[in-house]
Short mmCIF file of C-alpha atoms and ligand atoms in Angstrom, two decimals:
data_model
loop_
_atom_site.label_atom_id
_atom_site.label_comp_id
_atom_site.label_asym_id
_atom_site.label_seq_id
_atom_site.Cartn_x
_atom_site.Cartn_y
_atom_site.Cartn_z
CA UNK A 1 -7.67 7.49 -17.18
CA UNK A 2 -7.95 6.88 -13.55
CA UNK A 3 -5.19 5.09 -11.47
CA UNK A 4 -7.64 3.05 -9.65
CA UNK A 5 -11.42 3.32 -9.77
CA UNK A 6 -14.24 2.23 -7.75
CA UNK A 7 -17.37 1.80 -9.22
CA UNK A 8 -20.61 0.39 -7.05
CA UNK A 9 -18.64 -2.21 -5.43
CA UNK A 10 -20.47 -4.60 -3.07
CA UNK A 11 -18.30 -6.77 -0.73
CA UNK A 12 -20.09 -9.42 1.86
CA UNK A 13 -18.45 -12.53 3.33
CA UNK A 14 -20.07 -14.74 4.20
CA UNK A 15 -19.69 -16.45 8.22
CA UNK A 16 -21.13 -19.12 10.47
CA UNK A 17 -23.10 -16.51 11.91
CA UNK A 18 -24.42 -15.04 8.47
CA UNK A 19 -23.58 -12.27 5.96
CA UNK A 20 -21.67 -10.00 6.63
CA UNK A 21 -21.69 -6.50 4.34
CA UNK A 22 -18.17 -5.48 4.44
CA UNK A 23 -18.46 -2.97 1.87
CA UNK A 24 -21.46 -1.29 0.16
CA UNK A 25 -21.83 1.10 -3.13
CA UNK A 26 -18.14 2.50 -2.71
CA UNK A 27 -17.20 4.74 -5.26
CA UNK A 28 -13.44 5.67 -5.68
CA UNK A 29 -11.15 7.75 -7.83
CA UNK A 30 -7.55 8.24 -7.78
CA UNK A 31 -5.83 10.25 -9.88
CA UNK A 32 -2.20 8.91 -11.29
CA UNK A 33 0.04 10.68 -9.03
CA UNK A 34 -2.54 11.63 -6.10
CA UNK A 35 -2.14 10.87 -2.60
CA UNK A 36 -4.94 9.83 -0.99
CA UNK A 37 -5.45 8.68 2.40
CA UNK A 38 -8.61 6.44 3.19
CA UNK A 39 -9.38 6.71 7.39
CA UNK A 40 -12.73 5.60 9.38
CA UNK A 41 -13.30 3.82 12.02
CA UNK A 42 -11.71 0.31 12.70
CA UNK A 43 -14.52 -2.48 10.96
CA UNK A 44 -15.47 0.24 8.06
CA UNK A 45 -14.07 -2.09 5.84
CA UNK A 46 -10.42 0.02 4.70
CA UNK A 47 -8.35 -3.33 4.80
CA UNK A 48 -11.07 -4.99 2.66
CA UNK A 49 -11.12 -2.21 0.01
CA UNK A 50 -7.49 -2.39 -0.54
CA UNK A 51 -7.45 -5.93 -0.54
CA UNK A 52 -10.04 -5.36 -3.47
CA UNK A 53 -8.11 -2.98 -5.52
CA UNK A 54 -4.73 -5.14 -4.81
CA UNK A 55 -6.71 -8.11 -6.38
CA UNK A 56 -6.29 -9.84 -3.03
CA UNK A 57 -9.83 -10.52 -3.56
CA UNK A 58 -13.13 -10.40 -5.68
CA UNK A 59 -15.77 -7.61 -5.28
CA UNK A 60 -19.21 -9.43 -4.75
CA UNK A 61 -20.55 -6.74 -6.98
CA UNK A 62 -19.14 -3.55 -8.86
CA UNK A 63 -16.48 -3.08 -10.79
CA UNK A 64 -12.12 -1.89 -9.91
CA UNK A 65 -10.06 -0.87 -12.75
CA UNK A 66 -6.11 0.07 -12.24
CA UNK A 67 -5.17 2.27 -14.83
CA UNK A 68 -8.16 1.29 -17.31
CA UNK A 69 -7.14 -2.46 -16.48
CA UNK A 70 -8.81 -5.21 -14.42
CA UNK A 71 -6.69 -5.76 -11.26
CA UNK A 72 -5.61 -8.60 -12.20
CA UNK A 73 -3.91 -7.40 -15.18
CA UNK A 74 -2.50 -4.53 -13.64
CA UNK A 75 -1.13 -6.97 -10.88
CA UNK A 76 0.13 -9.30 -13.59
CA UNK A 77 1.52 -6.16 -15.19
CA UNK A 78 3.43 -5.35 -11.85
CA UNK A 79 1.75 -2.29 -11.54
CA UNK A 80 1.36 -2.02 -7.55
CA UNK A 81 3.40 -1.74 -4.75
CA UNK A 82 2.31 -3.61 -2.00
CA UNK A 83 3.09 -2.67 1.53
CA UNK A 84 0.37 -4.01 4.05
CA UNK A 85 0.36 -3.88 7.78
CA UNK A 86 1.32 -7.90 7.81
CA UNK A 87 4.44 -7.20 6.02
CA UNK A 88 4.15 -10.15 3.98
CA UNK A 89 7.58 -11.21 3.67
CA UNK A 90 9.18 -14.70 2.54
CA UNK A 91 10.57 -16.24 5.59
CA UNK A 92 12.94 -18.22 3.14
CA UNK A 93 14.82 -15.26 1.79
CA UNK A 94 17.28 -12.69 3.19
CA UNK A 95 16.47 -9.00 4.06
CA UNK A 96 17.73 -8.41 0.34
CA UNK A 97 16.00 -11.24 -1.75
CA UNK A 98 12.77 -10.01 -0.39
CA UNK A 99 13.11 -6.69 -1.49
CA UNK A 100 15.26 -7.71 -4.85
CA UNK A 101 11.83 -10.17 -5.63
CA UNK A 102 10.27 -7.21 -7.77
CA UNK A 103 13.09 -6.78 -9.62
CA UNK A 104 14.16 -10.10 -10.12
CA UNK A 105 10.25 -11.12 -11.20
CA UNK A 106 11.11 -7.95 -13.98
CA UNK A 107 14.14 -9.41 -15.28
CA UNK A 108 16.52 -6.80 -13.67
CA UNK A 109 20.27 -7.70 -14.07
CA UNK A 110 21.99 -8.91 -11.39
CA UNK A 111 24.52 -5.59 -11.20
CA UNK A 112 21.85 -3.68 -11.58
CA UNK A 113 19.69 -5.45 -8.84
CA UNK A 114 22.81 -5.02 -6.12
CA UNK A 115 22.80 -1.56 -6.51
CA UNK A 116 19.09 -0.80 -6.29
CA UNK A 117 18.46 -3.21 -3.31
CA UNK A 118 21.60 -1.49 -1.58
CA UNK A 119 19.98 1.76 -2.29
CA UNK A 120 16.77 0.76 -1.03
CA UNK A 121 18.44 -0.73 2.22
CA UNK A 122 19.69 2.59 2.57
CA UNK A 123 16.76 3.88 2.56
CA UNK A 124 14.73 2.51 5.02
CA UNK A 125 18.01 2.51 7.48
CA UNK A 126 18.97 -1.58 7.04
CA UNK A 127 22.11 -1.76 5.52
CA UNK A 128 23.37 -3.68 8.56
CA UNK A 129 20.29 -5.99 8.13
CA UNK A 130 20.51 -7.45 4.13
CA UNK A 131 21.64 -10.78 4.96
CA UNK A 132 19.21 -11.41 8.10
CA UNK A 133 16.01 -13.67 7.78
CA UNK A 134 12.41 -11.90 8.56
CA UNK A 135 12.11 -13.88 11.89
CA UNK A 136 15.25 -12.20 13.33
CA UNK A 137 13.52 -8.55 13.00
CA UNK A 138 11.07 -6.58 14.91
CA UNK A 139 7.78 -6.07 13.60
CA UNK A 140 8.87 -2.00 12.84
CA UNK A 141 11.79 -3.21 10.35
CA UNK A 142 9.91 -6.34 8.56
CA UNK A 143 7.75 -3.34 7.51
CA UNK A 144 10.74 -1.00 6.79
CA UNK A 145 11.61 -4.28 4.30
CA UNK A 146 8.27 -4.29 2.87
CA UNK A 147 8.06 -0.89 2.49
CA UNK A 148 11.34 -1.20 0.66
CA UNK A 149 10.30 -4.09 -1.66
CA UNK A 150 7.07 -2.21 -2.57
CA UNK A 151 9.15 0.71 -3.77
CA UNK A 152 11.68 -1.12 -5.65
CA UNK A 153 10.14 -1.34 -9.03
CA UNK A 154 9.33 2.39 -8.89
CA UNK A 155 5.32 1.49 -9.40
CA UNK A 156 2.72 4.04 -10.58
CA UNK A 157 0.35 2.96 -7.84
CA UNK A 158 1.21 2.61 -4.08
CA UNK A 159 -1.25 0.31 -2.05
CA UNK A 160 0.13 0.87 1.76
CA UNK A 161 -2.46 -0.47 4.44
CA UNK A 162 -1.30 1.06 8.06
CA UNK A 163 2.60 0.43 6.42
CA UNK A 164 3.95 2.58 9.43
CA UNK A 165 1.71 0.72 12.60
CA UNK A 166 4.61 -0.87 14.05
CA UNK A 167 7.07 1.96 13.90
CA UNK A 168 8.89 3.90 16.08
CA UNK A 169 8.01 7.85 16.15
CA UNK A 170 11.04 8.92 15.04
CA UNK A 171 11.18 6.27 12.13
CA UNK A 172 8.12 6.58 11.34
CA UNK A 173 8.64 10.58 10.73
CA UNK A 174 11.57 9.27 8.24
CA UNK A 175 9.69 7.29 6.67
CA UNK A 176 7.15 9.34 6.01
CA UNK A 177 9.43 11.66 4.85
CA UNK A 178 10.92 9.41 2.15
CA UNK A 179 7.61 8.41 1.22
CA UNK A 180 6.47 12.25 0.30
CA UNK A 181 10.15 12.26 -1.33
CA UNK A 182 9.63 9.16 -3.58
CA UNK A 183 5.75 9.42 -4.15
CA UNK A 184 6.83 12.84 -5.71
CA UNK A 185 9.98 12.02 -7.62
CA UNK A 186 8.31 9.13 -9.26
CA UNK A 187 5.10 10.89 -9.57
CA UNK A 188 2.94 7.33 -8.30
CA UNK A 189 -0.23 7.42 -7.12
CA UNK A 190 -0.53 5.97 -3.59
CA UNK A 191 -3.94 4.99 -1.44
CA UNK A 192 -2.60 5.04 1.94
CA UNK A 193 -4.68 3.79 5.10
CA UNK A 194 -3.96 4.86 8.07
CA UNK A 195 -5.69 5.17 11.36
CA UNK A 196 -3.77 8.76 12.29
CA UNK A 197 -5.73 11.53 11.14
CA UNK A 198 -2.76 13.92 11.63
CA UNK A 199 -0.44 11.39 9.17
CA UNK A 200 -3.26 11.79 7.10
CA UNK A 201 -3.34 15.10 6.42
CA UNK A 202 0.37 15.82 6.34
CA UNK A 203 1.02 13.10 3.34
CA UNK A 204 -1.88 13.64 1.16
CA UNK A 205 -3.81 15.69 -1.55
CA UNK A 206 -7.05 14.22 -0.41
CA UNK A 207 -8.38 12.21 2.85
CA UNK A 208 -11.09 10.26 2.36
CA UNK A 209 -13.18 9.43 5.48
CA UNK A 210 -14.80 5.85 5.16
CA UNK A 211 -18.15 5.79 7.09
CA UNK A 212 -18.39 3.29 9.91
CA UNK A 213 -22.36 2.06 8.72
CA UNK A 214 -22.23 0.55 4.96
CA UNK A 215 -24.24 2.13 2.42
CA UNK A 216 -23.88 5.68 4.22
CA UNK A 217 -21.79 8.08 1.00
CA UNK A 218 -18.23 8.33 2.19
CA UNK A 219 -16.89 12.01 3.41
CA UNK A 220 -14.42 13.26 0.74
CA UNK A 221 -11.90 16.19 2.03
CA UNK A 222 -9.48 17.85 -0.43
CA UNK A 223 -6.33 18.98 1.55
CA UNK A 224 -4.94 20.71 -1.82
CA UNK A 225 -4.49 24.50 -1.04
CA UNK A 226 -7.30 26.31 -2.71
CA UNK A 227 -9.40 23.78 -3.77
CA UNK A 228 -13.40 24.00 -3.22
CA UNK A 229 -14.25 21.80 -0.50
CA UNK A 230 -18.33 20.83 -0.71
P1 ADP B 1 -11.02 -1.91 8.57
O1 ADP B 1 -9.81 -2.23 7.76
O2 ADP B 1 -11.62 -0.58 8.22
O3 ADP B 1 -10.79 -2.04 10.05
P2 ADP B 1 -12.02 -4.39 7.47
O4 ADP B 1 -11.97 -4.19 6.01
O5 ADP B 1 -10.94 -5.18 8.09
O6 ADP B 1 -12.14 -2.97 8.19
O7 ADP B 1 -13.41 -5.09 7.85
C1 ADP B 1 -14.66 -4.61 7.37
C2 ADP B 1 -15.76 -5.55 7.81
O8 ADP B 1 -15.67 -6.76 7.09
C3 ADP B 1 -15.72 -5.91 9.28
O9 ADP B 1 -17.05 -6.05 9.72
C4 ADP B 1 -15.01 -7.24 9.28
O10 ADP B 1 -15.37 -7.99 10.39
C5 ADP B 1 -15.51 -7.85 7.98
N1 ADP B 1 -14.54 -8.79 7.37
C6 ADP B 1 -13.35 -8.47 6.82
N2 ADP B 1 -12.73 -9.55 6.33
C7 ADP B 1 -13.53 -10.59 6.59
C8 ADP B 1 -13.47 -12.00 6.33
N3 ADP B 1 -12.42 -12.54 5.69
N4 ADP B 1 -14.49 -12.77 6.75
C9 ADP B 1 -15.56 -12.23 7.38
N5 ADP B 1 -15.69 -10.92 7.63
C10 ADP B 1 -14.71 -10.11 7.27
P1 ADP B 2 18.13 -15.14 -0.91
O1 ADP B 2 19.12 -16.14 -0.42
O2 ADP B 2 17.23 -14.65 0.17
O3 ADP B 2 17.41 -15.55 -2.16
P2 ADP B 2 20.26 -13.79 -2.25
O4 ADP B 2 21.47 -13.69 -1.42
O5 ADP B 2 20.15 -14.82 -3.32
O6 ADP B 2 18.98 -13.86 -1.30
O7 ADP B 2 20.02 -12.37 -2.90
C1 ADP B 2 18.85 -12.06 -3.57
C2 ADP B 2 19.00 -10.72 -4.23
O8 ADP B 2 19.40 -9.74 -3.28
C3 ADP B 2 20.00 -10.69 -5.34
O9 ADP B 2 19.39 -9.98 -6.40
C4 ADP B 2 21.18 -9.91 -4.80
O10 ADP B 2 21.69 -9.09 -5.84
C5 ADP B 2 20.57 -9.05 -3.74
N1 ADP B 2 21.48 -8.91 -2.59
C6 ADP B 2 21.87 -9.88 -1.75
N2 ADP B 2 22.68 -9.38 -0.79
C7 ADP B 2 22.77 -8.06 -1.01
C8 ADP B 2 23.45 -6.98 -0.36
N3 ADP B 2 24.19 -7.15 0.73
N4 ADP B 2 23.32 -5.75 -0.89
C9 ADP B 2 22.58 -5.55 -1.99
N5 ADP B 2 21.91 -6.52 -2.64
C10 ADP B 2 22.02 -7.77 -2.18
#
């Protein structure tokens, strides 16, 4: 059983100006526990694909399944973590109720919840930050939060679109850091876009290079030591 997979899926939208073909015959496989990292040129339609998988939206045609599930079971299921470029975050809650949302949606006690969320705001360096709004941090630590909140639940499947864009260098190499750490320790599987070939390659056991023209078969690289590459 596959962590996510792909089959044949179409994506258009349609505009004022016409159809446009987002995404055509993608094929995708993820392993539970593999790290793969989708790149290509801006417009090839990453964004889209995760939205897809994260059952943000519908494939026009094709099929996703999330550990043998629809996506929208597996999202009902609280399978994913979520940690998109937008962060995403509720401007109504603190630092800490955003990232102690996953674990209040799955019933975690309330001594328990303290102690994860303070672990968490460890973490990602924000310990000063829990009772702050979203709208009173820079762009670089609203993701930090997300990033948090998509870890909290320990998922088996990491969705991160570009979760790092607004960092810092120096964060950004911690937080890639804990990433590796925690994608390892919990043993999730975790599609990761990203639009730095070098990031790329350092976090994952496979790069997948989305082609700019639809329809055109994606390049596949295996970074794993050893492995055949075709
Ligand atoms: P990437 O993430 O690789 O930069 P996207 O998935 O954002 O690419 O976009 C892929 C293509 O789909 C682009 O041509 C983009 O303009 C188009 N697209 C994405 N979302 C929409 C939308 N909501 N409406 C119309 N076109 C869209
Ligand atoms: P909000 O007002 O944004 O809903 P709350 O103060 O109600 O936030 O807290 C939401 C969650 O965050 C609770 O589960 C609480 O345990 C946790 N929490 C709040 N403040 C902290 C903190 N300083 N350290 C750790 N967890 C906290």
């Amino acid at each position: 059983e596959y962590a996510v997979e792909v089959a044949a899926v179409d994506k258009t939208f349609d505009t004022r100006s016409g159809t446009v073909t987002a995404l055509e015959g993608i094929h995708l496989t993820v392993a539970p526990g593999e790290f793969v990292s989708l790149i290509g040129p801006s417009g090839c339609g990453k964004s889209t694909l995760m939205r897809l998988v994260a059952d943000l939206d519908e494939p026009t045609s094709g099929a996703i399944r999330v550990f043998g599930k629809t996506a929208k079971q597996a999202r009902l299921d609280q399978e994913y973590g979520i940690a998109f470029q937008q962060a995403g975050l509720l401007p109504w809650r603190t630092v800490a109720g955003n990232i102690a949302l996953p674990l209040e949606l799955h019933g975690v006690a309330s001594a328990a919840r303290r102690d994860r969320v303070a672990e968490l705001l460890d973490m990602v360096g924000l310990s000063d930050f829990a009772d702050r709004f979203p709208d009173q941090l820079s762009g670089g630590m609203q993701q930090r939060v997300a990033i948090a909140r998509s870890l909290a639940e320990r998922p088996r499947l990491l969705l991160m679109d570009e979760p790092f864009g607004a960092l810092d260098e120096m964060t950004r190499e911690k937080m890639q850091a804990e990433l590796v750490r925690i994608s390892g320790e919990t043993g999730a599987a975790v599609v990761f876009v990203t639009h730095s070939i070098p990031e790329a390659v350092f976090l994952s056991d496979r790069v997948v290079v989305m082609s700019p023209r639809p329809g055109r078969v994606a390049q596949v690289v295996d970074m794993r030591l050893g492995a055949d590459v075709s």
